[in-house]
Coordinates of C-alpha atoms in Angstrom, one line a residue:
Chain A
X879 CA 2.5 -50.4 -21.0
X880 CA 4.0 -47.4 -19.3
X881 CA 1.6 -44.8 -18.2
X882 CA 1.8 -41.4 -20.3
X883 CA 3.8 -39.2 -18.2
X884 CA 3.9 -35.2 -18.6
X885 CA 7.5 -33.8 -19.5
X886 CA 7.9 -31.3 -17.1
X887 CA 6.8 -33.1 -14.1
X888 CA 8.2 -35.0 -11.7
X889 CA 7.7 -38.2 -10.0
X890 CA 4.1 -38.8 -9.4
X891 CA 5.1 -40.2 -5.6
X892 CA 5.4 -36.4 -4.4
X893 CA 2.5 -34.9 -2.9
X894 CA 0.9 -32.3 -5.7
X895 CA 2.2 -28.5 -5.2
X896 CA -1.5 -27.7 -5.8
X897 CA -4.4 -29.8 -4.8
X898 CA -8.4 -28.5 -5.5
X899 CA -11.5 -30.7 -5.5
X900 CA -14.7 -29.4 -5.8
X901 CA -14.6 -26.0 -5.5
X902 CA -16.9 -23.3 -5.9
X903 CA -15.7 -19.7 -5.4
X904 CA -16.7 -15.9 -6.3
X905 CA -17.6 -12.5 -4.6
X906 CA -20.3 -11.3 -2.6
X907 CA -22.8 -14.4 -2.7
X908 CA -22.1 -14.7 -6.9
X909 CA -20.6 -17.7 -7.9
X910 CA -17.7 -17.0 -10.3
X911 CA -16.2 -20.9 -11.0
X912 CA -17.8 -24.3 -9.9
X913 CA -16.9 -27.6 -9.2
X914 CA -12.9 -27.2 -10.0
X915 CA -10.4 -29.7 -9.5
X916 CA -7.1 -29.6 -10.2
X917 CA -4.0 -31.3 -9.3
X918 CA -0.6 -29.3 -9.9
X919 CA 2.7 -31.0 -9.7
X920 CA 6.2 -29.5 -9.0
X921 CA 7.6 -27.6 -11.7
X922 CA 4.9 -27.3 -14.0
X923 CA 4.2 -24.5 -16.2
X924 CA 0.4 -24.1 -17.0
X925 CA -1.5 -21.6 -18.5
X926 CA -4.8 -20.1 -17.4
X927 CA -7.0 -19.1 -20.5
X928 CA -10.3 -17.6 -21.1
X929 CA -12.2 -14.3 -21.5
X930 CA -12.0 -11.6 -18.9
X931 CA -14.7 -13.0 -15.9
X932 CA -14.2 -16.7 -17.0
X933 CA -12.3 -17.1 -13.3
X934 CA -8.6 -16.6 -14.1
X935 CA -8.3 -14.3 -11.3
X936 CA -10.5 -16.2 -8.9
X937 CA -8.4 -19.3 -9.2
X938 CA -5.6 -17.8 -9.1
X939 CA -6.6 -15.8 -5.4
X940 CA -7.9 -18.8 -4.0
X941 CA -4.7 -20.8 -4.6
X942 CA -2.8 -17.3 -2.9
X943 CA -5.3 -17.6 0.2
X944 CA -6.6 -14.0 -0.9
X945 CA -9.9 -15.5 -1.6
X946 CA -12.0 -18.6 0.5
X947 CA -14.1 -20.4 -1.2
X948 CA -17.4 -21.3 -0.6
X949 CA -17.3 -25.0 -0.6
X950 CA -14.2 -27.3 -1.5
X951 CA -11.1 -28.1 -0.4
X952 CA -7.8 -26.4 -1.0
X953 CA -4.4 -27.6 -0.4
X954 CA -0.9 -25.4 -1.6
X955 CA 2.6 -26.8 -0.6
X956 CA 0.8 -29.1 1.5
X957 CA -1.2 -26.6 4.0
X958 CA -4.2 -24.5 3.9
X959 CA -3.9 -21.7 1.4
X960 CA -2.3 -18.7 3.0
X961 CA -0.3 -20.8 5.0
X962 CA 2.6 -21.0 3.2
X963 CA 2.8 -17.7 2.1
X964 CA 6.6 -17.0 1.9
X965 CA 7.1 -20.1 -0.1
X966 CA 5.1 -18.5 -3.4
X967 CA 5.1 -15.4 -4.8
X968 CA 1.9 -13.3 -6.4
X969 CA 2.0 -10.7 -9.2
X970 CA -1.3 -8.9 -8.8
X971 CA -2.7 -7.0 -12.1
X972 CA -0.9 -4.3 -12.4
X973 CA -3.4 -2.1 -12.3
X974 CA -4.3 -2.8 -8.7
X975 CA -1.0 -1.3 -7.6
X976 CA -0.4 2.9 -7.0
X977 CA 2.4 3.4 -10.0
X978 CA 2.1 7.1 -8.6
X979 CA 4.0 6.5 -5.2
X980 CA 7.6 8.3 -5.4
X981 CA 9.4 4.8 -5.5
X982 CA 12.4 3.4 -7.1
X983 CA 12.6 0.1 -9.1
X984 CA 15.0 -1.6 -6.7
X985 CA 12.9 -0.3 -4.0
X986 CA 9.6 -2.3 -5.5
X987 CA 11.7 -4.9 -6.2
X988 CA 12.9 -5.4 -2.1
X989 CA 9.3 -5.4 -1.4
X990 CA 9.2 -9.6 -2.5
X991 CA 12.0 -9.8 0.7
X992 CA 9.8 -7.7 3.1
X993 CA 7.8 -10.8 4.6
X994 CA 11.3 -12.6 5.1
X995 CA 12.6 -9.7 7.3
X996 CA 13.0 -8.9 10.4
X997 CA 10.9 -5.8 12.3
X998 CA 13.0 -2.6 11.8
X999 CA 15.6 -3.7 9.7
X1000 CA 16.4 -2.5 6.5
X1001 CA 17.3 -4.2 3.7
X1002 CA 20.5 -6.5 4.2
X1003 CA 22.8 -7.2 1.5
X1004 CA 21.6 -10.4 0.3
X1005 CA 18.6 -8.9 0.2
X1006 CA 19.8 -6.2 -2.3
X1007 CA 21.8 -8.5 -4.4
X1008 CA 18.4 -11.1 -4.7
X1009 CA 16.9 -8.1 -5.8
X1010 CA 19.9 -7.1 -8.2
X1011 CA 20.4 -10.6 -9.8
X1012 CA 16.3 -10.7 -9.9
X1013 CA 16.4 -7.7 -12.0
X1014 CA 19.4 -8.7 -14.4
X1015 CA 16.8 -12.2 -15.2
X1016 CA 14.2 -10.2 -16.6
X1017 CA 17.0 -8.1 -18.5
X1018 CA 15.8 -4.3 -16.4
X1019 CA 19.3 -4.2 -14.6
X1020 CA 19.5 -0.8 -15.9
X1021 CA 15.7 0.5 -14.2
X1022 CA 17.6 -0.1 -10.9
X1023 CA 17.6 3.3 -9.8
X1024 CA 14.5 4.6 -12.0
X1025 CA 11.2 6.4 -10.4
X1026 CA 8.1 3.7 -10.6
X1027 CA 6.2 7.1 -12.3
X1028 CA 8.3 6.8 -15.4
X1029 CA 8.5 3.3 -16.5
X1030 CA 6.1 2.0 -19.7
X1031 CA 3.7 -0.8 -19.0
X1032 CA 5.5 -3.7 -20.5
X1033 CA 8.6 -2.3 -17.8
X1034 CA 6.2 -2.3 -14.8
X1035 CA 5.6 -5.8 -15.5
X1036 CA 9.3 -7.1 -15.6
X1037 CA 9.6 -4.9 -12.4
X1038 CA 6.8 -6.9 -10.7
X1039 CA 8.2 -10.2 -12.1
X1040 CA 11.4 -9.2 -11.0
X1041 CA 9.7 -9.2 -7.1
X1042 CA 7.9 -12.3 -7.1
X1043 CA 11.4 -13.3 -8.5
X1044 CA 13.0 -12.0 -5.5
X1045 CA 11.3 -14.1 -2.7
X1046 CA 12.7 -17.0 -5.0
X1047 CA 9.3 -18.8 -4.5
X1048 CA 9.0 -22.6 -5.3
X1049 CA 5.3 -21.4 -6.4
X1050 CA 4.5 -18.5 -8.8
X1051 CA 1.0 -17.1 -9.5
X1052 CA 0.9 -14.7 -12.3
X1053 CA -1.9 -12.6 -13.6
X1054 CA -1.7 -11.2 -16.2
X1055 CA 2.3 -10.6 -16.5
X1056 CA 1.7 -9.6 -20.0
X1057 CA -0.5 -6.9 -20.6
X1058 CA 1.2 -3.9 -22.1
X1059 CA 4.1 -6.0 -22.6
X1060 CA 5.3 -5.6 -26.3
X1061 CA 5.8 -9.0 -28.0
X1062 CA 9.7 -9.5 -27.8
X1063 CA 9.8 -8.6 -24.3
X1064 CA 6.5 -10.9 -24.0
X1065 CA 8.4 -13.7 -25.7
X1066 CA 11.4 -13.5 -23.4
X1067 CA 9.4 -12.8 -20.6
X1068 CA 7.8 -16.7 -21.2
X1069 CA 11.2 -18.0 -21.3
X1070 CA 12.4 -17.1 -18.3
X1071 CA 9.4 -18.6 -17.1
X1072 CA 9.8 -21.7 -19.0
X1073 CA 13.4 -22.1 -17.7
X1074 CA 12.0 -21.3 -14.2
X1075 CA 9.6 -24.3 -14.4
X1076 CA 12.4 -26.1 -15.5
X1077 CA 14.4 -25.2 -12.3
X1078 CA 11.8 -27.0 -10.3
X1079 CA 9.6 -24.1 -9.9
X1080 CA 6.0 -24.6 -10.6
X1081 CA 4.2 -21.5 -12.3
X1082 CA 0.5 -21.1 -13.1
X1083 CA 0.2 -18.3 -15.5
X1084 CA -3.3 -16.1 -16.4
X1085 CA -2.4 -15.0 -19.7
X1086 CA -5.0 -13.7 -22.7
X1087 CA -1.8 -14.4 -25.2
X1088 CA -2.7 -17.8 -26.9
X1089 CA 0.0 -17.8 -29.3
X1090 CA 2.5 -17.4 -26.4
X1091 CA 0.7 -20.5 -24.9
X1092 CA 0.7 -22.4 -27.8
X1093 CA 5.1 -21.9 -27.5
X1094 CA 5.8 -21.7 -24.2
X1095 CA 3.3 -24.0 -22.2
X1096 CA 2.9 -27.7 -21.8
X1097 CA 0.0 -27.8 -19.7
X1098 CA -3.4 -25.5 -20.2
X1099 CA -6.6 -24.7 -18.3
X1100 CA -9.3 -23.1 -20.5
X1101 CA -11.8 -21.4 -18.2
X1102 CA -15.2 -20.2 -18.1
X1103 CA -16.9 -20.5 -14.4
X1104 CA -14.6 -22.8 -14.0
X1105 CA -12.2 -25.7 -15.8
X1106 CA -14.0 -26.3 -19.2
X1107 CA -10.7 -28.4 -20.5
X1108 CA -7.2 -29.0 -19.3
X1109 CA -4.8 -30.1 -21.1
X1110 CA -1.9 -29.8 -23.8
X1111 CA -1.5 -26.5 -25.8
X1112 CA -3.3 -28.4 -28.7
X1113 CA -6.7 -27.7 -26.8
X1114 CA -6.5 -25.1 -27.7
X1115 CA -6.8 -25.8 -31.6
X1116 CA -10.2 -27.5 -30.6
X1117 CA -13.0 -25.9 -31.7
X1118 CA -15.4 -27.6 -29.3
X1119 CA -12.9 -26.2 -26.2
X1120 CA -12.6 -23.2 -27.9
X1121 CA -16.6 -22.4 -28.1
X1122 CA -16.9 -23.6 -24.4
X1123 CA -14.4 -21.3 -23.2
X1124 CA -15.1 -18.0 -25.5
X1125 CA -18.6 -18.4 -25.9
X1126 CA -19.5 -16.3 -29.1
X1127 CA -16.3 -14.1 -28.5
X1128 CA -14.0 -15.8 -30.4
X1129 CA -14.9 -17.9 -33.5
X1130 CA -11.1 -17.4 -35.5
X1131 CA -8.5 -20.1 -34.9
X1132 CA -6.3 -19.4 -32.5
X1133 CA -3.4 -19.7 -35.8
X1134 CA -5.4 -16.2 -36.8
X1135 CA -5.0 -14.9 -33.4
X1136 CA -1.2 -15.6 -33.4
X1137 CA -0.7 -13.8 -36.3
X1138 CA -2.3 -11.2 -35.1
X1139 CA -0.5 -10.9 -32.2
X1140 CA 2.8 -11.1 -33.9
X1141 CA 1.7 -8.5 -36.7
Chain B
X1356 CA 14.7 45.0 13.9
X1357 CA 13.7 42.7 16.3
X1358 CA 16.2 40.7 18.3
X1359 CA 15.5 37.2 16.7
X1360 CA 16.7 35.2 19.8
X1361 CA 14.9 37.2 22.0
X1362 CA 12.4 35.2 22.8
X1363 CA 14.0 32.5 23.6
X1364 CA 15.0 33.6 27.1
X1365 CA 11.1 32.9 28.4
X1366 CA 10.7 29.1 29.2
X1367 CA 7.1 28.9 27.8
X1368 CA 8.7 29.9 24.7
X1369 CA 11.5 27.2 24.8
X1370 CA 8.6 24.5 26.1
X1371 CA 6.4 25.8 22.6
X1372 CA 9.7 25.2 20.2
X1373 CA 10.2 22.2 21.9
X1374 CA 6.7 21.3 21.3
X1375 CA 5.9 22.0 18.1
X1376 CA 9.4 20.7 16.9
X1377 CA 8.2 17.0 18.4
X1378 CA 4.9 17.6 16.6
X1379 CA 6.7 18.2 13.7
X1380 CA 8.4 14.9 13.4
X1381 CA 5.3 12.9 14.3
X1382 CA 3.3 14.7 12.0
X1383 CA 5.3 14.7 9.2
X1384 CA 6.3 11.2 9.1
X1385 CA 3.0 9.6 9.8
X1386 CA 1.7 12.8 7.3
X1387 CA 3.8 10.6 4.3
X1388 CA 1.3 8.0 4.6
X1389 CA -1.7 10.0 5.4
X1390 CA -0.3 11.8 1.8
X1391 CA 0.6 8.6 -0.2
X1392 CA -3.0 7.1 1.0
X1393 CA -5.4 10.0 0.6
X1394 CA -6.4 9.7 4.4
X1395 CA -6.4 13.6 4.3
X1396 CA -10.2 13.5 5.4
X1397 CA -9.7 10.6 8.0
X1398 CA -6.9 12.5 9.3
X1399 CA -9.2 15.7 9.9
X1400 CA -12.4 13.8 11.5
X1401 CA -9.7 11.9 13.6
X1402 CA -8.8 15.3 14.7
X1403 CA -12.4 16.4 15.4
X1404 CA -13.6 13.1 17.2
X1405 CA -10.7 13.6 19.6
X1406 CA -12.4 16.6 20.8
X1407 CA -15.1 15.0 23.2
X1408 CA -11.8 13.4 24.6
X1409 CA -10.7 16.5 25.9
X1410 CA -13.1 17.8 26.9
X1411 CA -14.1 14.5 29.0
X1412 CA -10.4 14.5 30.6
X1413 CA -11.0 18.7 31.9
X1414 CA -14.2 17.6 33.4
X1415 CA -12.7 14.7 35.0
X1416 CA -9.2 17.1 35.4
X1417 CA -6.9 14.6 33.8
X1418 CA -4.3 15.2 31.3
X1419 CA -6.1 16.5 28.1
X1420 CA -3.9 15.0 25.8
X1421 CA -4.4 11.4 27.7
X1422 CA -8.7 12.2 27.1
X1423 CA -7.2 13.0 23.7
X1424 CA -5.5 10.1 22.2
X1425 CA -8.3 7.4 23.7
X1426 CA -10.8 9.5 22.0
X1427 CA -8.5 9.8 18.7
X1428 CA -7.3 6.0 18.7
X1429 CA -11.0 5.0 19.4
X1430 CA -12.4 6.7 16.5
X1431 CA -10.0 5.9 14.1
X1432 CA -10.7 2.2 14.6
X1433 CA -14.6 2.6 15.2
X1434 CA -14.1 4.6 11.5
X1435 CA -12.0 1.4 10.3
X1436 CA -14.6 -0.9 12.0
X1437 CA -17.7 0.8 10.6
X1438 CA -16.5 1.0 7.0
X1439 CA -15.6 -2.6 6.7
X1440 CA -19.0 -4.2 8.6
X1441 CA -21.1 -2.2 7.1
X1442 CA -20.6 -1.9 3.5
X1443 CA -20.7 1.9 3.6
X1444 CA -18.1 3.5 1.8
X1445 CA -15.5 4.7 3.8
X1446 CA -16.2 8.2 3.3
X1447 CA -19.7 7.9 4.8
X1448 CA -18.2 5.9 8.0
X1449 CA -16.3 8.8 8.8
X1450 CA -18.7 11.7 8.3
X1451 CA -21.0 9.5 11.0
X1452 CA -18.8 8.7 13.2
X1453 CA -16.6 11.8 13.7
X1454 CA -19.6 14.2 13.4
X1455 CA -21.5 12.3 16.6
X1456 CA -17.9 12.2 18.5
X1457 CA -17.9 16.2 17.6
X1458 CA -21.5 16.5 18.4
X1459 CA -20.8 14.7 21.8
X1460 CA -17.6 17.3 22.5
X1461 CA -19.9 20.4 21.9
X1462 CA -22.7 19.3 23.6
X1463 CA -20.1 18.9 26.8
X1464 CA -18.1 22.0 26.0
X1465 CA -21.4 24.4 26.0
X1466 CA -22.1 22.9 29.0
X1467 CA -19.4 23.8 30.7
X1468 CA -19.7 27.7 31.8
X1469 CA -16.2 28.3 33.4
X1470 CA -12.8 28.0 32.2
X1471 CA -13.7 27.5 28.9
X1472 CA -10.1 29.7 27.9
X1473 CA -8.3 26.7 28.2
X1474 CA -10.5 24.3 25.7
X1475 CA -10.4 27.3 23.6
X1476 CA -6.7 26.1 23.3
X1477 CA -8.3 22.6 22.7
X1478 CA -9.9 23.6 19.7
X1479 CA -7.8 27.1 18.2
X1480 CA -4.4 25.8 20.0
X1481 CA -2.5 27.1 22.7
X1482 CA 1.3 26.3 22.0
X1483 CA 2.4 28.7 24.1
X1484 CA 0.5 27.3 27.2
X1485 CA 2.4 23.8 27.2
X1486 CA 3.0 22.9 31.3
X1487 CA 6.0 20.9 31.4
X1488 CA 4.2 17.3 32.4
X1489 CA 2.3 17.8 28.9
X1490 CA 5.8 17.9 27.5
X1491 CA 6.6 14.6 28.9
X1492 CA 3.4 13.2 27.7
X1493 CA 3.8 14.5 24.0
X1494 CA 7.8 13.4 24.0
X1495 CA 6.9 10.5 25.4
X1496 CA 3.9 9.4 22.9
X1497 CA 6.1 11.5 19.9
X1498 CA 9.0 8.4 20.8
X1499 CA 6.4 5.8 20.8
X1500 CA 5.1 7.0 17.5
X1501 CA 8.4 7.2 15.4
X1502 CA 9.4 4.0 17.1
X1503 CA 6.5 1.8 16.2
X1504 CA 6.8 3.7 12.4
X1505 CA 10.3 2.4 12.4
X1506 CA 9.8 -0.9 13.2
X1507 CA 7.3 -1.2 10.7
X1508 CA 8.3 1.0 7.7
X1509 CA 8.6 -1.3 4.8
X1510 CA 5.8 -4.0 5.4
X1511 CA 3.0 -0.3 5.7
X1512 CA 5.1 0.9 2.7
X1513 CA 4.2 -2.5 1.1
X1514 CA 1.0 -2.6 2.2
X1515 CA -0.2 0.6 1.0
X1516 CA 1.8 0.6 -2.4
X1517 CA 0.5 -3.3 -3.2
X1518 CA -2.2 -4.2 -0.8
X1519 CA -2.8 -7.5 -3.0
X1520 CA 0.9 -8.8 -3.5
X1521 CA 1.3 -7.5 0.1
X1522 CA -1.4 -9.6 1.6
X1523 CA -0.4 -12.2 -0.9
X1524 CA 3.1 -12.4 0.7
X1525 CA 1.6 -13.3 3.9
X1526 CA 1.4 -9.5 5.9
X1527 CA -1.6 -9.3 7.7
X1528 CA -3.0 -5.8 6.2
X1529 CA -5.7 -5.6 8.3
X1530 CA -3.6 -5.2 11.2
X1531 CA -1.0 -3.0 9.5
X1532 CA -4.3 -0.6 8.3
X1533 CA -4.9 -0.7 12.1
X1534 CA -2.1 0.3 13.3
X1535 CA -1.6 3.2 10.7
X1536 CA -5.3 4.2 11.7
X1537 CA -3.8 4.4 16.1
X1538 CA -0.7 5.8 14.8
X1539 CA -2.1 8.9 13.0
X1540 CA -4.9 8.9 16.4
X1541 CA -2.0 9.3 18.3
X1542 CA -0.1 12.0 16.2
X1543 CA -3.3 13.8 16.5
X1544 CA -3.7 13.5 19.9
X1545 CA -0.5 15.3 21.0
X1546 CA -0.8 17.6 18.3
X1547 CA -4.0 19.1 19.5
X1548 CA -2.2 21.3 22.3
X1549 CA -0.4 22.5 19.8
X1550 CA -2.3 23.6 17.0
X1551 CA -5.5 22.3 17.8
X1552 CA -8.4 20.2 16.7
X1553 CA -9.6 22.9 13.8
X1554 CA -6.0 23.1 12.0
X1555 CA -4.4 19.6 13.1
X1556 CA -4.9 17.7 9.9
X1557 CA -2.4 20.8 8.1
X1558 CA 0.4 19.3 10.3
X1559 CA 0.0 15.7 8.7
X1560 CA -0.9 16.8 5.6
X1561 CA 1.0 20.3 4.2
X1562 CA 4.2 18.9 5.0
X1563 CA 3.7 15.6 3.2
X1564 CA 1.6 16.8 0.8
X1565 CA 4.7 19.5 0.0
X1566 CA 6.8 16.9 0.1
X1567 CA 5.1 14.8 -2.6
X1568 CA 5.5 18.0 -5.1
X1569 CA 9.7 17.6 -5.0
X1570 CA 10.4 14.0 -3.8
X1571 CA 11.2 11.0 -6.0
X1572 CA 11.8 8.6 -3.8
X1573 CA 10.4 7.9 0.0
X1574 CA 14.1 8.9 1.6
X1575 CA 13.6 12.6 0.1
X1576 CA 9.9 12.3 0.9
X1577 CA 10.4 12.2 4.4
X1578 CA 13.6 14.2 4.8
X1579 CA 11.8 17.0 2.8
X1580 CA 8.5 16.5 5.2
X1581 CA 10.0 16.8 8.2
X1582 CA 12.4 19.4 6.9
X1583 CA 9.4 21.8 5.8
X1584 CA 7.3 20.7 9.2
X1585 CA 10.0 21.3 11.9
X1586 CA 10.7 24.9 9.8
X1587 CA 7.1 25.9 9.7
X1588 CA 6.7 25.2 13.6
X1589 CA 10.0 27.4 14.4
X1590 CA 8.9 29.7 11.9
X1591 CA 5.0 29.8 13.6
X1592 CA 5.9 30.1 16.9
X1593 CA 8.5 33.1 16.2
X1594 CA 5.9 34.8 13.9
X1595 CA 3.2 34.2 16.4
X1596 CA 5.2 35.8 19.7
X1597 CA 5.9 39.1 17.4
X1598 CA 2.2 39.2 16.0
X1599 CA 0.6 38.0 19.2
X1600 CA -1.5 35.4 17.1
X1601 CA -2.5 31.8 17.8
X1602 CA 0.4 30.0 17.5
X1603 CA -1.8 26.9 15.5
X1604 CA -2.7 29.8 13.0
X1605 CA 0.9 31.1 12.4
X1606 CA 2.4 27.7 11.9
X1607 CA -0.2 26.1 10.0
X1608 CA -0.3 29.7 7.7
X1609 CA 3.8 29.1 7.5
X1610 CA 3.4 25.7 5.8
X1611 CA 0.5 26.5 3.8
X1612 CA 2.9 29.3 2.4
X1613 CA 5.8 27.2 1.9
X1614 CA 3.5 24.8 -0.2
X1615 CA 2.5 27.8 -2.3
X1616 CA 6.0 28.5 -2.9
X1617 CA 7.4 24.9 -4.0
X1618 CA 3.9 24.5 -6.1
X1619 CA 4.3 27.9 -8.0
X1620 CA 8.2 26.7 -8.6
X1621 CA 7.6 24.1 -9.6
X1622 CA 4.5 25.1 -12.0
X1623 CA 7.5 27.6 -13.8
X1624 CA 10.3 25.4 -13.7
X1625 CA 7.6 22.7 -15.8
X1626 CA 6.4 25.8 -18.3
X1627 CA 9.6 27.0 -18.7
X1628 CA 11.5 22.9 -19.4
X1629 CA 8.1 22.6 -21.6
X1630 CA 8.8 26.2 -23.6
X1631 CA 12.5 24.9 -24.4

């Protein structure tokens, strides 16, 4: 009998994108998750779910190299984390970045070329046409020439998506890419990911928007201090997984929760 | 009415545009990112712990602006260094660390019982006193500056919009904060002569800080910083041969005003698109 093999992934012979075992990680002394392990194959597209704390953020940093764990062992594209930095791209929260600065979209959007270039030199012309065609996928062709100051919150986002686009990474880390976002743009925003992952590009995801999940992702981590389940997006119809990974918070079936979202 | 060119047939006055046009550009276009980082304090205790520098280089009769910039760079990465060691805020690092340097140029300076005129300069400015060898150093640490700013531009523009997705793409932040922290020890350094150590931080900052009221974009912030810094220095030096005033005085006074005059524009232009 053939062993159960996940859609989106490919041949189980390739080394794993992502490799974790046994990790324990947080911040000043404090342990935030615990004994993770987790094996991520090319062009997946998982979802990170849980409350805010629960280690989204964590995981996701220590997988970028922002963040060393305490004890464990991390692999990414087959170095240590950090590494192989030009081969993945990171969208921070958004909040962590100055919106204030007196930049244009376009200009945000070179940034995901910057570690590619060379000292002193400008932006070259493939550079500026990555950055065009990286703006046209998440449908803000028109921002190009906007200030950062005057964009919404759900616009912000496609700008930063548009960056990490840029680099064209065969790894994406994404946290949070839909706060602020309002639903329709949130829905085609996890399309393009979804086609992305279907590209070859593997994509892990931090998302608090279960019924997008429940659409758009094969694979799902539920987390609190650490991986309490991983699995398809019928986990998270479990109410077992779901009590592990909300704790009180969140006794309504995720259904209710799409509704809401969609209201 | 005065004849406006006049004083440009004395040399000292030609070595003082000269001068204060070089600080200008240094000061401006490191200013952006003293501006667009709030480093407006940094910038002034930078400016202050150089002071022990100079001081230092007159006892020892080297070039003061030499004594200068190892006592400006020095500071600026003991100030980077304590913050991030010690778990003090950064604030606090800097208020210790350039008080004691200050503490250490007073103690010098009072010690000192002749000559004190030309540390005066040190601290008040002395444009119009610039030999011509301290023209060579300040060109040649002015070059070095926009040089080393130009080879890094985007990667610090990265790293101070996005430090995260920055660090994430593999820049080394530490060593571009670094290098931001020398690079504005430098622009002080040559700066001093100029308008010295009291007034220094108004050359990185008004400009900039100007700037930021107009600009949308980092092109027009710069262009507009350097435009209002090399025009306040021309301006200052002009006012301050007519008025016989300290040349740091004059120019910083000329910038503060042309940062008055774009604010209160601005502030009616806003009222009056808001009243429509």
């Amino acid at each position: 009998m053939p062993a159960p093999a996940r859609v989106s992934a490919l041949p189980v012979s390739e080394p794993p994108v992502i490799e974790l075992r046994g990790v324990r990680a947080g911040y000043d002394g404090r342990t935030v998750i615990d004994d993770v392990d987790l094996t991520v194959r090319r062009g997946e597209l998982i979802a990170l779910v849980g409350a805010n704390g629960a280690g989204k953020s964590t995981l996701l940093k220590i997988i970028v190299g922002l963040l060393r764990p305490y004890e464990g062992s991390v692999n990414v594209l087959g170095s240590a984390p950090g590494a192989s930095a030009r081969r993945l791209a990171y969208l921070p929260q958004a909040e962590t970045v100055h919106w204030d600065y007196p930049l244009r979209v376009e200009d945000v959007v070179l940034m995901g070329r910057v570690a590619h270039a060379a000292p002193g030199r400008g932006p070259s012309s493939s550079d500026r046409s990555a950055a065009r065609t990286a703006l046209g996928r998440v449908e803000a062709g028109d921002l190009a020439r906007r200030p950062i100051q005057a964009l919404s919150g759900g616009q912000r986002q496609r700008v930063l998506l548009a960056r990490t686009l840029a680099s064209d990474p065969e790894l994406m880390l994404l946290d949070e890419p839909a706060t602020g976002v309002d639903p329709t743009t949130e829905e085609h925003l996890m399309a393009i990911l979804a086609e992305l992952a279907a590209n070859g590009r593997t994509i892990l995801v931090a998302t608090h928007d279960l019924a997008g999940v429940m659409a758009h992702f094969p694979r799902v981590l539920a987390m609190n201090g650490g991986i309490v389940a991983d699995g398809d997006a019928s986990i998270l119809r479990d109410d077992a997984i779901l009590r592990r990974t909300y704790g009180g918070h969140r006794t309504a079936s995720p259904q209710l929760v799409a509704d809401e979202h969609h209201a | 009415m005065p004849d406006v060119l006049e004083p440009l047939q004395y040399a000292f006055v030609q070595r003082a545009l000269l001068a204060a046009v070089l600080v200008a550009l240094v000061c401006a276009s490191v200013g952006v990112f003293v501006v667009l980082r709030g480093l407006a304090f940094l910038g002034d205790a930078i400016a202050h712990a150089a002071f022990p520098g100079v001081v230092i280089a007159f006892l020892m009769k080297i070039n003061i602006v030499i004594g200068g910039s190892i006592a400006a760079v020095v500071s600026a990465l003991a100030i980077g260094a304590v913050a991030r060691r010690s778990g003090l805020k950064e604030d606090t690092a800097i208020g210790v660390v350039f008080s004691g340097m200050f503490a250490v140029g007073i103690v010098l300076f009072s010690s000192i019982r002749t000559y004190t005129g030309d540390l005066l300069g040190v601290l008040f400015g002395d444009v119009l006193g610039v030999a011509a060898d301290q023209l060579v150093i300040a060109g040649l640490t002015a070059a070095v500056v926009l040089l080393m700013l130009g080879l890094v531009w985007r990667p610090l523009v990265f790293v101070s919009f996005d430090p995260i997705g920055a660090a994430a793409a593999g820049l080394n932040t530490l060593r571009y904060d670094t290098l931001l922290l020398g690079l504005i020890g430098l622009a002080i350094a040559v700066s001093v002569q100029i308008v010295g150590v009291v007034l220094v931080v108004a050359m990185l900052v008004t400009p900039a800080a100007t700037a930021r009221l107009l600009a949308q974009d980092l092109r027009a912030l710069v262009v507009t910083a350097l435009v209002v810094a090399v025009g306040s220095s021309i301006a200052g030096i002009w006012l301050s041969y007519y008025v016989n005033a300290a040349s740091g005085g004059t120019i910083v006074l000329v910038a503060t005003a042309i940062f008055g005059l774009v604010w209160t524009g601005r502030s009616v232009m806003r009222s009056r698109v808001a009243a429509r």
